[in-house]
Coordinates of C-alpha atoms and ligand atoms in Angstrom, one line a residue:
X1271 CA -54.0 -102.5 -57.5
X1272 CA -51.8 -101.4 -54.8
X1273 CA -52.7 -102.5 -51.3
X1274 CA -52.8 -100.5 -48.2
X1275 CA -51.0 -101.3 -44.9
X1276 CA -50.0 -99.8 -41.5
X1277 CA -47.0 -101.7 -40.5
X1278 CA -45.6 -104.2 -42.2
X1279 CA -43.1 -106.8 -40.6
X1280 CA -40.6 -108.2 -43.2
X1281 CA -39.3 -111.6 -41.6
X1282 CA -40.8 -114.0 -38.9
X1283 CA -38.0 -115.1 -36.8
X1284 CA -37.6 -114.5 -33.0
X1285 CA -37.1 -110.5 -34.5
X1286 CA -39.6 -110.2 -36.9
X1287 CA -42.4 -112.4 -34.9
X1288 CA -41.5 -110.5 -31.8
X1289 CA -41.7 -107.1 -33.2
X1290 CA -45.6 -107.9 -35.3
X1291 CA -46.1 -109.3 -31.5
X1292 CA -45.8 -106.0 -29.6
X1293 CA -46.9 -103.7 -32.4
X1294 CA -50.1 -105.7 -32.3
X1295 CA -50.5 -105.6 -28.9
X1296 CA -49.5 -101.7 -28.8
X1297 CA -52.8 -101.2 -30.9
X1298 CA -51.2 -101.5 -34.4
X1299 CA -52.7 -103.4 -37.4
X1300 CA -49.6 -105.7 -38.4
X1301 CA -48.6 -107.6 -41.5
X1302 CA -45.6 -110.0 -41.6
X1303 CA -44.4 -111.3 -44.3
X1304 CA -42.6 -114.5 -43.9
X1305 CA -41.0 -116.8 -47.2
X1306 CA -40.3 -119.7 -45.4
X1307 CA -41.4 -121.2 -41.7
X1308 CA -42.0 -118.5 -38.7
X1309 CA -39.9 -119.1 -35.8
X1310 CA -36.8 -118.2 -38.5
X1311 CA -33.0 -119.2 -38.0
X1312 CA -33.7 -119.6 -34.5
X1313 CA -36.6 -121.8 -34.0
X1314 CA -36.0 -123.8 -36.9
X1315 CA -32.5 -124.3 -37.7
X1316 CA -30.7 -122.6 -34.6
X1317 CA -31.2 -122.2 -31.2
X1318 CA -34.1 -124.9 -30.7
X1319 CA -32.3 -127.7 -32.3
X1320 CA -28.9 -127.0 -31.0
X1321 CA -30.3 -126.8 -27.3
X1322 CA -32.2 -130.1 -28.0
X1323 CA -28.7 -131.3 -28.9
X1324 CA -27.2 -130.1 -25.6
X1325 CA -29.6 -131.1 -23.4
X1326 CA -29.9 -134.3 -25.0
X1327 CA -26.2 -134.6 -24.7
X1328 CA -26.0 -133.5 -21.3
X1329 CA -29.0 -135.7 -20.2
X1330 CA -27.0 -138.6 -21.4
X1331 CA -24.3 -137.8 -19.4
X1332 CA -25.8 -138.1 -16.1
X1333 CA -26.5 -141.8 -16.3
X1334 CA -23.9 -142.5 -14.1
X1335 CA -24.9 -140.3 -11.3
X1336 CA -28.2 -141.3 -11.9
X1337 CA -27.6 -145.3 -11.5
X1338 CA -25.2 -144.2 -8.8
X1339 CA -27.9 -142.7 -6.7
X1340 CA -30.1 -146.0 -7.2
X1341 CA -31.9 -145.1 -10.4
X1342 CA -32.1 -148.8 -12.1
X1343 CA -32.0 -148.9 -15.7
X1344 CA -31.0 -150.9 -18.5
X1345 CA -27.9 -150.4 -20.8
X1346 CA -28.6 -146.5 -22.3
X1347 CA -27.9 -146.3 -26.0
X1348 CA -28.8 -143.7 -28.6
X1349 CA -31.6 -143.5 -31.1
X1350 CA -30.7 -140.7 -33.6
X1351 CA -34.0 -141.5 -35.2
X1352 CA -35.8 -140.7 -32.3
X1353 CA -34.0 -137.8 -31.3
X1354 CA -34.8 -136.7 -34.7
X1355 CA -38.6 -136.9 -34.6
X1356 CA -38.4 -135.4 -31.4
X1357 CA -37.0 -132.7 -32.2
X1358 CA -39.4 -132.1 -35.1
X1359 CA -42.6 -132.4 -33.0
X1360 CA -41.2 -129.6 -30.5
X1361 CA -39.9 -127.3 -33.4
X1362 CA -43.5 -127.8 -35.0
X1363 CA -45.5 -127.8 -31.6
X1364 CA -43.5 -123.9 -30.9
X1365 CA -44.1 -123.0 -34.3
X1366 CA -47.7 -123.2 -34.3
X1367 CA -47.6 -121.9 -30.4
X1368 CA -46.0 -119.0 -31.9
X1369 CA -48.4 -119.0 -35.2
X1370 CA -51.7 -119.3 -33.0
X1371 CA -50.4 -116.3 -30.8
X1372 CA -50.0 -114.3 -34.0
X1373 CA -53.4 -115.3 -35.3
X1374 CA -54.9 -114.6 -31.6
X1375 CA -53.3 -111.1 -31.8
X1376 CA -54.8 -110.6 -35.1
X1377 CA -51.8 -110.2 -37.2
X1378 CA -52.5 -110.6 -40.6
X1379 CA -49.7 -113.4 -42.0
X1380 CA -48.6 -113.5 -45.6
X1381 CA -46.7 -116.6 -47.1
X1382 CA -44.4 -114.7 -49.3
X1383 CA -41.1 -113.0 -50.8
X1384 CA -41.0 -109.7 -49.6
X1385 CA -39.1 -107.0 -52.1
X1386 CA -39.0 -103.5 -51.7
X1387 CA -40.1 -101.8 -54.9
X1388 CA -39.5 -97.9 -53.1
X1389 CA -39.4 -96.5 -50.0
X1390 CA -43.0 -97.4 -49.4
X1391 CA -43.6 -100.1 -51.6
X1392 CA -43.1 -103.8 -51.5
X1393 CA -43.6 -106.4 -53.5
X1394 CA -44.9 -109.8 -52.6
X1395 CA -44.2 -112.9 -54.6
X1396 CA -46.3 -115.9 -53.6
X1397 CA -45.9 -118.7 -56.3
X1398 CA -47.0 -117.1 -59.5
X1399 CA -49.1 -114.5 -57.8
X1400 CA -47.4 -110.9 -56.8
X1401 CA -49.3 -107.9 -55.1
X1402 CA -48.0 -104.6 -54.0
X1403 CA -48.2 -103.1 -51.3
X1404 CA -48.3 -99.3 -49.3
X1405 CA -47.0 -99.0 -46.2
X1406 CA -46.5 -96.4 -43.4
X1407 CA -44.2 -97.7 -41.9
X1408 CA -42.4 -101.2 -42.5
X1409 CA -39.9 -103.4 -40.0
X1410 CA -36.6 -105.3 -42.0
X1411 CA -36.5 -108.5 -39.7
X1412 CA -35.0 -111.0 -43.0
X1413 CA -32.1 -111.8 -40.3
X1414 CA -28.7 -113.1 -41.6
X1415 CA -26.9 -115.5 -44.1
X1416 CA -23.9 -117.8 -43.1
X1417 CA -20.3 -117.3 -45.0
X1418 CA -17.8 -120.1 -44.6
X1419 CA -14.1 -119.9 -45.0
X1420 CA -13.7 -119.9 -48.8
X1421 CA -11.5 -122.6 -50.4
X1422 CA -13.2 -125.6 -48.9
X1423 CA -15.5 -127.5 -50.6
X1424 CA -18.5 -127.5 -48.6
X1425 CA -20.3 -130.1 -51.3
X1426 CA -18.1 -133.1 -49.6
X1427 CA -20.6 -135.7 -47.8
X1428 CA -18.0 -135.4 -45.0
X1429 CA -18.0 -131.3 -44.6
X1430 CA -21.0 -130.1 -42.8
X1431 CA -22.5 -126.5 -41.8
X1432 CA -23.4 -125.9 -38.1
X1433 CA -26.9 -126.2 -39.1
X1434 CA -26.5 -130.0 -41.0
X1435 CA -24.2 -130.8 -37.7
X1436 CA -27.5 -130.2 -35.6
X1437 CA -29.2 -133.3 -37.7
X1438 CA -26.9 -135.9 -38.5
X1439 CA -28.0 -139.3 -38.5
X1440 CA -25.3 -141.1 -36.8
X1441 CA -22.7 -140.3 -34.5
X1442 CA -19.7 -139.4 -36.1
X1443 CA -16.6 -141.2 -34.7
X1444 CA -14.2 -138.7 -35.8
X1445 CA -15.5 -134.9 -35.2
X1446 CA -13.6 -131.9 -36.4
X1447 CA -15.2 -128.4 -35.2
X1448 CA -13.5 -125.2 -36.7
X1449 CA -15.6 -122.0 -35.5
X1450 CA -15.0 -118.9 -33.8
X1451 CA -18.2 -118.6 -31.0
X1452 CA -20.2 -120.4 -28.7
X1453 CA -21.9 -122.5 -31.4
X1454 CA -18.8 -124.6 -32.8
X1455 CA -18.3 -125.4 -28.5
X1456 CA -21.7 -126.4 -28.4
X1457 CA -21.5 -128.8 -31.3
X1458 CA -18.2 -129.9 -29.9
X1459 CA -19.2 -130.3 -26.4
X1460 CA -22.0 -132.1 -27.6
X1461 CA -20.8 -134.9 -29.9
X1462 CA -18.2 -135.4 -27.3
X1463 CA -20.4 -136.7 -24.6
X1464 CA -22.6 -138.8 -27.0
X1465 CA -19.3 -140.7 -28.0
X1466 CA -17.1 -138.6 -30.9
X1467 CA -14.2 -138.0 -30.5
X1468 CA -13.9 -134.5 -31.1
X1469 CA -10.8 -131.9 -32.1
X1470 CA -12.3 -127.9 -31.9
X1471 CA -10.5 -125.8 -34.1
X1472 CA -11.0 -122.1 -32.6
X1473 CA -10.7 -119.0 -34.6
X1474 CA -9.3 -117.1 -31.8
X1475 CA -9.3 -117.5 -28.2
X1476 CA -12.3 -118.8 -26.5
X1477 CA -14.0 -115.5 -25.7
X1478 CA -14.3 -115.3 -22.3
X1479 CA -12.6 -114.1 -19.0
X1480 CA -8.9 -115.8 -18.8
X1481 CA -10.4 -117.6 -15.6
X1482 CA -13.1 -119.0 -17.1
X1483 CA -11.0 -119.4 -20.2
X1484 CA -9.5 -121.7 -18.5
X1485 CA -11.7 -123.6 -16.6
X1486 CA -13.9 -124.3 -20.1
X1487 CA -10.2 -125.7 -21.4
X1488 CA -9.6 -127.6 -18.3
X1489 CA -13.3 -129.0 -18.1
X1490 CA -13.2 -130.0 -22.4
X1491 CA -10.1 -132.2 -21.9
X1492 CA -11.9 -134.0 -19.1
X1493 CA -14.4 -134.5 -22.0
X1494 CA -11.9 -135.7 -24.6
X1495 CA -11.8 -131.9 -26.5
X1496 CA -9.1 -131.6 -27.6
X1497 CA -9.1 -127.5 -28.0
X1498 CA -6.7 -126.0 -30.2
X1499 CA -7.2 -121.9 -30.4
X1500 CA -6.0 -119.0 -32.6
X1501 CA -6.2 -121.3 -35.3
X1502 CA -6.2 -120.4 -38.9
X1503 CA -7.1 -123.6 -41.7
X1504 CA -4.8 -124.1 -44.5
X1505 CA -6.2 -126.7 -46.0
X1506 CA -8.9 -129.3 -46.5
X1507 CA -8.8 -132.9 -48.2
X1508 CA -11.6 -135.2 -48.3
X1509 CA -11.0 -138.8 -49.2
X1510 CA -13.5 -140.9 -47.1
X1511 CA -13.0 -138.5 -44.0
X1512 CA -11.5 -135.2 -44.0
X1513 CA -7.5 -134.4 -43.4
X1514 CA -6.9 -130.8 -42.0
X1515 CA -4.4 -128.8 -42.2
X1516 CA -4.0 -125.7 -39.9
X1517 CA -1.5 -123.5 -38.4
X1518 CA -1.9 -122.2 -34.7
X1519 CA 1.0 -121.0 -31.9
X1520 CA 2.2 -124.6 -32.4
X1521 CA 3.3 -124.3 -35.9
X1522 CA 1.7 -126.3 -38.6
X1523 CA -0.5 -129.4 -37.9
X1524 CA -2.5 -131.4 -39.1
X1525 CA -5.9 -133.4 -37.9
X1526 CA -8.1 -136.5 -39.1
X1527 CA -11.3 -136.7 -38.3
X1528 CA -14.7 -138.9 -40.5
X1529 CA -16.8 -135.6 -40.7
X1530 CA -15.4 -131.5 -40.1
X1531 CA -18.4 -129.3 -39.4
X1532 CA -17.8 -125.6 -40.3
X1533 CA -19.7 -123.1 -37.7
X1534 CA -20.1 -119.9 -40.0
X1535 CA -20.3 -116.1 -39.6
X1536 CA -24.1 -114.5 -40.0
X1537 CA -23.7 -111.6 -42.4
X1538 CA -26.5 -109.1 -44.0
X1539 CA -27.6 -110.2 -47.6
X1540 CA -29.2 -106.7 -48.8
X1541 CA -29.4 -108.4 -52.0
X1542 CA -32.4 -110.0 -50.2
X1543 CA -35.5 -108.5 -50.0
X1544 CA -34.7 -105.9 -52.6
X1545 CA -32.9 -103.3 -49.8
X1546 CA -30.1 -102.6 -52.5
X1547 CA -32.2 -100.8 -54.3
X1548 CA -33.0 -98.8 -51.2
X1549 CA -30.3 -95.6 -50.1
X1550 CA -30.0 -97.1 -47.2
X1551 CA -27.2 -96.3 -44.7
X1552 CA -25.1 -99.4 -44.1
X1553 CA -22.2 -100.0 -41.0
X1554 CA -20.1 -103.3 -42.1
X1555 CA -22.2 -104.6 -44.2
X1556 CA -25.3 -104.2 -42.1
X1557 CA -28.1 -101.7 -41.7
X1558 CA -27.3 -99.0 -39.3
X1559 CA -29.6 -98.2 -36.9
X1560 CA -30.5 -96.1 -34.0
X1561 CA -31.2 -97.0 -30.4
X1562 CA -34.8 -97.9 -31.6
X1563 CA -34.3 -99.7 -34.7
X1564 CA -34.7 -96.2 -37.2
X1565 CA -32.9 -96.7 -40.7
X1566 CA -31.7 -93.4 -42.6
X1567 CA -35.1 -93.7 -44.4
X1568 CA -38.2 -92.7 -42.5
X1569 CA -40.5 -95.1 -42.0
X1570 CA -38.4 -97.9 -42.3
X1571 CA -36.7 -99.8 -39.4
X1572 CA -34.6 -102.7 -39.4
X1573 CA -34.1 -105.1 -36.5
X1574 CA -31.8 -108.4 -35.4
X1575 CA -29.0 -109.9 -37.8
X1576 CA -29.7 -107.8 -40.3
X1577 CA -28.3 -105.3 -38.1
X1578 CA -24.7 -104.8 -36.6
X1579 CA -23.8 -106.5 -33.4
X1580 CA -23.7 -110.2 -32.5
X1581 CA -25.8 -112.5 -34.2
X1582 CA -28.3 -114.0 -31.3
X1583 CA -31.7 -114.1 -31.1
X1584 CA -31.4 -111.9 -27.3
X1585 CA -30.4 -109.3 -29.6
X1586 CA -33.5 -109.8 -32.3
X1587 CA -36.0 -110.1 -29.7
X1588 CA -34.8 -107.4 -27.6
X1589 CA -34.6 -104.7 -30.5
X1590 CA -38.3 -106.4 -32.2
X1591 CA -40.0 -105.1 -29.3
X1592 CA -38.2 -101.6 -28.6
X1593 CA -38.9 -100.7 -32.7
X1594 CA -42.5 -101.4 -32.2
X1595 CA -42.5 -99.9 -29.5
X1596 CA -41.0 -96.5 -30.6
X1597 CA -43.6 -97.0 -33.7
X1598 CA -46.2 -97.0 -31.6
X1599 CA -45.3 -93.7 -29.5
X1600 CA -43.6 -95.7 -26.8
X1601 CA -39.7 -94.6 -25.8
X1602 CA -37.1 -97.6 -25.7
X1603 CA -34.1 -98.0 -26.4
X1604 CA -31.7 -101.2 -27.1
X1605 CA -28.6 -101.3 -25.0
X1606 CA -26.3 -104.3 -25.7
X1607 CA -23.9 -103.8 -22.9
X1608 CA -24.8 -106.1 -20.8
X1609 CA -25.9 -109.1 -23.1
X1610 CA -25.0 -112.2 -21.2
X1611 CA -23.0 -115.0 -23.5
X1612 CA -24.1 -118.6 -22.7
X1613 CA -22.7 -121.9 -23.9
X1614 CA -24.7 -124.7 -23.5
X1615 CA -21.8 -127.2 -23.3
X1616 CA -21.6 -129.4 -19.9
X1617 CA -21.5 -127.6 -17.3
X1618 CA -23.0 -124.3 -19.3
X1619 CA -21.0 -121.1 -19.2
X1620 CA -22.8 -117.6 -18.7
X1621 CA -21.0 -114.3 -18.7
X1622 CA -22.2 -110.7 -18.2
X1623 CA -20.2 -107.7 -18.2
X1624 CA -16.6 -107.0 -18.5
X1625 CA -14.0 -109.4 -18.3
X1626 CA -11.3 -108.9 -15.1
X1627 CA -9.0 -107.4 -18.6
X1628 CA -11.9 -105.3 -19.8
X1629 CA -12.6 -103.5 -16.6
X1630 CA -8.8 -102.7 -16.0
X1631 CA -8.6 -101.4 -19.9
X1632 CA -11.6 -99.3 -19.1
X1633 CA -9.3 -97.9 -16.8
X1634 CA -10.8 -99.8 -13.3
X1635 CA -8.8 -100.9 -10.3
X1636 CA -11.1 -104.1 -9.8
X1637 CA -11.2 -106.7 -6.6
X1638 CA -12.1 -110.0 -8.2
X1639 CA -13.1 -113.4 -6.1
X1640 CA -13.6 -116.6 -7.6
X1641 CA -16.0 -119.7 -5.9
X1642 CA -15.8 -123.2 -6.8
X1643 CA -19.5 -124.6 -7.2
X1644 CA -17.8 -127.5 -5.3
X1645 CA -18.4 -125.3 -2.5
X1646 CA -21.9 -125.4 -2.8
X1647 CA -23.4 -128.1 -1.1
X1648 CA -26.8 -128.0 -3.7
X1649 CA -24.1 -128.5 -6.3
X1650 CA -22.3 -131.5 -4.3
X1651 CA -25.9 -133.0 -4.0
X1652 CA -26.4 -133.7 -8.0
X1653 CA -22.4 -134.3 -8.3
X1654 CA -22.5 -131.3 -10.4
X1655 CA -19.3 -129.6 -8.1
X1656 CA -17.4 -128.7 -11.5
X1657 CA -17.0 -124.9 -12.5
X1658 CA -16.6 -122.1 -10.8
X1659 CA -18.1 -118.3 -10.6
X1660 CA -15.4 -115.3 -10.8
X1661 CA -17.0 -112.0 -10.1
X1662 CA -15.2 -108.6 -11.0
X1663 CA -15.7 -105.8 -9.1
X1664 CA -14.5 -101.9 -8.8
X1665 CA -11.9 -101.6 -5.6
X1666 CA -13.1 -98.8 -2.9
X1667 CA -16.8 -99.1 -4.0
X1668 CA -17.4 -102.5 -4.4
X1669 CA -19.2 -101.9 -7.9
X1670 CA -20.1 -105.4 -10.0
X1671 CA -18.7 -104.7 -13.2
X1672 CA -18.6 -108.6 -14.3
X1673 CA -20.3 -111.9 -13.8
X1674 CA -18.6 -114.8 -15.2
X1675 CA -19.7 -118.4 -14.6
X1676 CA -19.1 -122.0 -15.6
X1677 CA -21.4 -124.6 -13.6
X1678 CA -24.3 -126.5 -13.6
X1679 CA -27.4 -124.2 -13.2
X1680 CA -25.7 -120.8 -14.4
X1681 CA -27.7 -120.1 -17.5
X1682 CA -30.5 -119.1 -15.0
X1683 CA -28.4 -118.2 -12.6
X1684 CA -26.3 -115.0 -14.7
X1685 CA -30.0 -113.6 -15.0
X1686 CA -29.7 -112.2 -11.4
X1687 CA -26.5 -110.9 -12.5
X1688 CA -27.7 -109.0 -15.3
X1689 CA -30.0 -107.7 -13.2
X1690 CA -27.4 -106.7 -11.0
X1691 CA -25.6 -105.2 -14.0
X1692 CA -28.3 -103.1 -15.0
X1693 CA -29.2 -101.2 -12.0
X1694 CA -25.4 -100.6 -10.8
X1695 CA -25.6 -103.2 -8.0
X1696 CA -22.8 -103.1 -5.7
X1697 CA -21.7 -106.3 -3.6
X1698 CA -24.1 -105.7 -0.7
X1699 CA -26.7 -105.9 -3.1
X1700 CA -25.9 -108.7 -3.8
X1701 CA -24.8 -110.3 -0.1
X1702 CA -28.3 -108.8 2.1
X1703 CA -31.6 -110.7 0.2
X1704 CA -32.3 -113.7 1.4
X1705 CA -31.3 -116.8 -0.9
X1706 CA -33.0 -119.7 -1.2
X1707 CA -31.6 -123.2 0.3
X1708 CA -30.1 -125.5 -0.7
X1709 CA -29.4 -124.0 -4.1
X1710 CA -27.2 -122.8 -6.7
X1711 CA -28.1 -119.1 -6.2
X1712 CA -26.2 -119.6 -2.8
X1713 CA -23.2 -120.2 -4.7
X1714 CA -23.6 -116.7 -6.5
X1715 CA -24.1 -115.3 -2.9
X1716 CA -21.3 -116.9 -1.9
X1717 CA -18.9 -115.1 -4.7
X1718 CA -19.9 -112.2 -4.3
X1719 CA -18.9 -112.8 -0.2
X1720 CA -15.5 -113.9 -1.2
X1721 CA -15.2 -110.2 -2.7
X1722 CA -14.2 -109.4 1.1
X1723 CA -12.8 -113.1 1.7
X1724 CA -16.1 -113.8 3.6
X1725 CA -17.4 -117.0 1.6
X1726 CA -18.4 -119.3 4.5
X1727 CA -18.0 -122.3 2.8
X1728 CA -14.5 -121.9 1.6
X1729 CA -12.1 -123.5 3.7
X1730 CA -9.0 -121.6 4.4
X1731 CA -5.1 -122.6 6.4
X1732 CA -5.4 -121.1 9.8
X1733 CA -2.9 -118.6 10.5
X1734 CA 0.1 -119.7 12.6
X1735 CA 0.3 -118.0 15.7
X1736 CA 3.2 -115.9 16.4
X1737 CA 5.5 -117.9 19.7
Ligands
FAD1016 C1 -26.7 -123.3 -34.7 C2 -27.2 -122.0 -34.2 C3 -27.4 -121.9 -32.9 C4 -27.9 -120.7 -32.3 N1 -28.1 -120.6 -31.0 C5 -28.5 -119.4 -30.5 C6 -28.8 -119.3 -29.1 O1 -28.7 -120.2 -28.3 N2 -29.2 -118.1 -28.6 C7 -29.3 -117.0 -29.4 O2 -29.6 -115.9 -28.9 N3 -29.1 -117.1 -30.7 C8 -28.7 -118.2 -31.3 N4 -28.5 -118.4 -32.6 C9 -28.6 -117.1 -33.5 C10 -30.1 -116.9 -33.9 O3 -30.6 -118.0 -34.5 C11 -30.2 -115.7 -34.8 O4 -29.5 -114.6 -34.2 C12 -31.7 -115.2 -34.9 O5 -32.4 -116.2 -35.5 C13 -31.8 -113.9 -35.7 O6 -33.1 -113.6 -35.8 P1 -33.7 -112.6 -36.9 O7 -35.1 -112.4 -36.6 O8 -32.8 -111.4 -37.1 O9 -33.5 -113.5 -38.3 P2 -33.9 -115.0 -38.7 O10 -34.2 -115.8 -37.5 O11 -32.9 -115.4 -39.7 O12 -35.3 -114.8 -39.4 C14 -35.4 -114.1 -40.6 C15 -36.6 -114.5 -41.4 O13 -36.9 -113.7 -42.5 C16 -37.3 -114.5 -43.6 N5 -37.0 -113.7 -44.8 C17 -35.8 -113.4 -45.3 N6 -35.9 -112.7 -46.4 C18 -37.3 -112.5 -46.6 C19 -38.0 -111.9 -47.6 N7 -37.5 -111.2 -48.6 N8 -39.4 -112.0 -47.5 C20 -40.0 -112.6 -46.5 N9 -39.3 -113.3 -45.5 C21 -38.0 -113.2 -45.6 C22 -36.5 -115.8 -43.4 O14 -37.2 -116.8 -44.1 C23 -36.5 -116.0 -41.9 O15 -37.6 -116.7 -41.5 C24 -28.1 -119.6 -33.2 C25 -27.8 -119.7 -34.6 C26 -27.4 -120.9 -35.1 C27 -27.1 -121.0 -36.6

């Protein structure tokens, strides 16, 4: 017997859950299908246990300052066993936040392998029982799989994946990170302050403005990163540890390290959920889609990794709710441009918009400023003064065309700036509200100031008056 259904969501991670979410609260009768835990990469695997790792790691680092102010406390040391059932409770207590919302939004949930049959058919497999399914219109949300660098063996007890770096047991004396994004500087960043010593082998450059570039380089080897970039691995040997061999601007080195961890890339698996069978229209690999989430087949739409772009959960959530909304009559659309880039290493970067390069290859003559947070006396307070903000702007009109920022408090912080971003603020929108003090946001303030050399609290040489 084939079943019936409106709209069904294949995939319950931040884009899938998301998507059956809104649909459901747009007036839609929902189904998702989800094989393994809801909540997805993200909740279970990714972003929640690598930003328990960061915080955790950055919690730890501010002992010092902490005893330094008068805090009294004993001798700090870690528990990876307690860490480790931490993290578990939260990533169950968000899963069934996430489940009970579902339920309370009366979204049907099926524990199940999702396969399309047609182009309105799918298949469920649950254990030995399968039933089929009609649907009107159905959401591809079965998000990414990682690919590692072929040729190393990634069986070795001393090779992990990003993922198994997230959970290890101990602390590894030894670390080796090879990646190409904000994940392998997390993990690096991360290790480093709980007590590894830590090489990061970077696919290309780190991928942010030259000034902040920089700054992230300057701020890891106060860590004990050693950062190599534009790195390409020759070779792996594992004998008790791992032995690496790579080639950068250098020439040919090699590192030693007890464990390497290998951050992978997140491509499509079509294979998955039965979509090669489907004449789908693919770009790279991935499901093209429009503006709303619309496949080449009617009726079918297709949402976060599974899609081209980056591979974050921003991106899966934001493009979740603007397909169900466009099923449900509503007009969105999903524009990446400015999608802000965070690492969570110590203090956190956060970028929106172009890079000082960017604008100027887009054909801008830009005015950019740059503020050290050691200006900011919120910042001095907590002895969190490292970092700066660089803000790039179009010369004549004062146009923000970039935010880039390394420094305590600027993953909250770059959200004003993408709000900036979005509605075409120019510096005085910026400068005129009214800031809250003391704080971090003054700092912001105060780059965008320095635009016109006005940042109060930067001191400059008094000009020498002519005799
Ligand atoms: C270590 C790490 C850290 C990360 N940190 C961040 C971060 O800080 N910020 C950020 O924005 N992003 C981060 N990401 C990326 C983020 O996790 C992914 O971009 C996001 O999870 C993608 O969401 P999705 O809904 O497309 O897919 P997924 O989260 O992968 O969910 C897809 C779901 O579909 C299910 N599924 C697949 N096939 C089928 C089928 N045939 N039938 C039924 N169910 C199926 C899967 O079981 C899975 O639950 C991180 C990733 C990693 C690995």
């Amino acid at each position: 017997m084939v079943e019936k259904r409106d709209l069904m969501v294949i995939g319950g991670g931040p884009g899938g859950y998301h998507a059956a979410l809104r649909a459901a609260q747009l007036g839609k009768q929902v189904t998702l299908i989800e094989q393994g835990e809801i909540g997805g990469a993200c909740l279970n695997e990714g972003c929640i246990p690598s930003k328990i790792l960061t915080h955790f790691a950055s919690e730890f680092r501010k002992q010092g300052h902490l005893q330094k102010m008068g805090m009294v406390m004993g001798e700090a040391s870690i528990d990876l066993a307690k860490l480790k059932s931490f993290r578990e409770e939260k990533i169950k207590g968000l899963r069934a936040g996430v489940e009970g919302l579902l339920r309370s939004r009366g979204v049907e949930v099926i524990n199940g392998t999702a396969s399309f049959l047609s182009e309105n058919r799918i298949g469920i497999e649950s254990g030995h029982q399968f039933s089929l399914f009609e649907f009107k219109q159905a959401i591809v949300a079965i998000g990414g799989k990682m690919v590692y660098p072929p040729g190393i063996s990634m069986e070795s007890p001393f090779v992990l994946t990003e993922r198994e770096a997230l959970t290890m047991t101990e602390i590894p004396e030894g670390l080796i990170v090879s990646g190409h994004d904000y994940v392998a500087i997390e993990i690096a960043a991360a290790y480093a302050a709980l007590g590894s010593t830590v090489t990061l082998l970077m696919e290309g450059r780190l991928p942010f403005d030259q000034s902040i570039e920089r700054e992230m380089k300057r701020l890891l080897k106060k860590q004990k990163v050693s950062v190599v970039t534009e790195v390409t691995i020759m070779s792996v040997s594992d004998d008790g540890g791992v032995e690496v061999d790579y080639e950068s601007s250098a020439g040919t080195r090699q590192v030693n390290g007890t464990h390497l961890v290998l951050c992978g890339k997140s491509e499509a698996d079509l294979s998955r959920a039965g979509l090669d069978r489907l004449p789908l229209e693919c770009e790279g690999g991935k499901i093209k889609v429009d503006g709303e989430g619309r496949t080449s087949i009617p009726g079918v739409w297709a949402i976060g990794d599974v899609t081209p772009g980056p591979g974050l959960a921003i991106k899966a959530i934001k493009e979740g709710k603007v397909a169900a909304g466009a099923i449900a009559g509503d007009k969105g659309e999903v524009d990446l441009e400015w999608l802000p880039a965070i690492v969570q290493m110590d203090p956190p970067v956060a970028c929106a918009g172009w890079s000082e390069e960017e604008a100027e290859n887009r054909g801008y003559e830009v005015v950019c400023s740059e503020y050290p947070f050691r200006a900011n006396g919120f910042a001095g307070l907590k002895e969190e003064t490292d970092g700066m903000i660089k803000i790039v702007s179009e010369k004549g009109t004062s146009l923000i065309l970039g935010i880039h920022m390394i420094g305590s408090g600027a993953v909250e912080l770059i959200s004003a700036g993408v709000l900036g971003l979005e509605m075409a603020a120019r510096a005085e929108d910026f400068t005129f509200p009214l800031y809250p003090h003391p704080s971090s946001n003054e700092a912001l303030m105060e780059a965008v100031e320095e635009l016109t050399g006005h940042a109060v609290h930067l001191q400059r040489r008094r000009k020498k008056a002519v005799q």
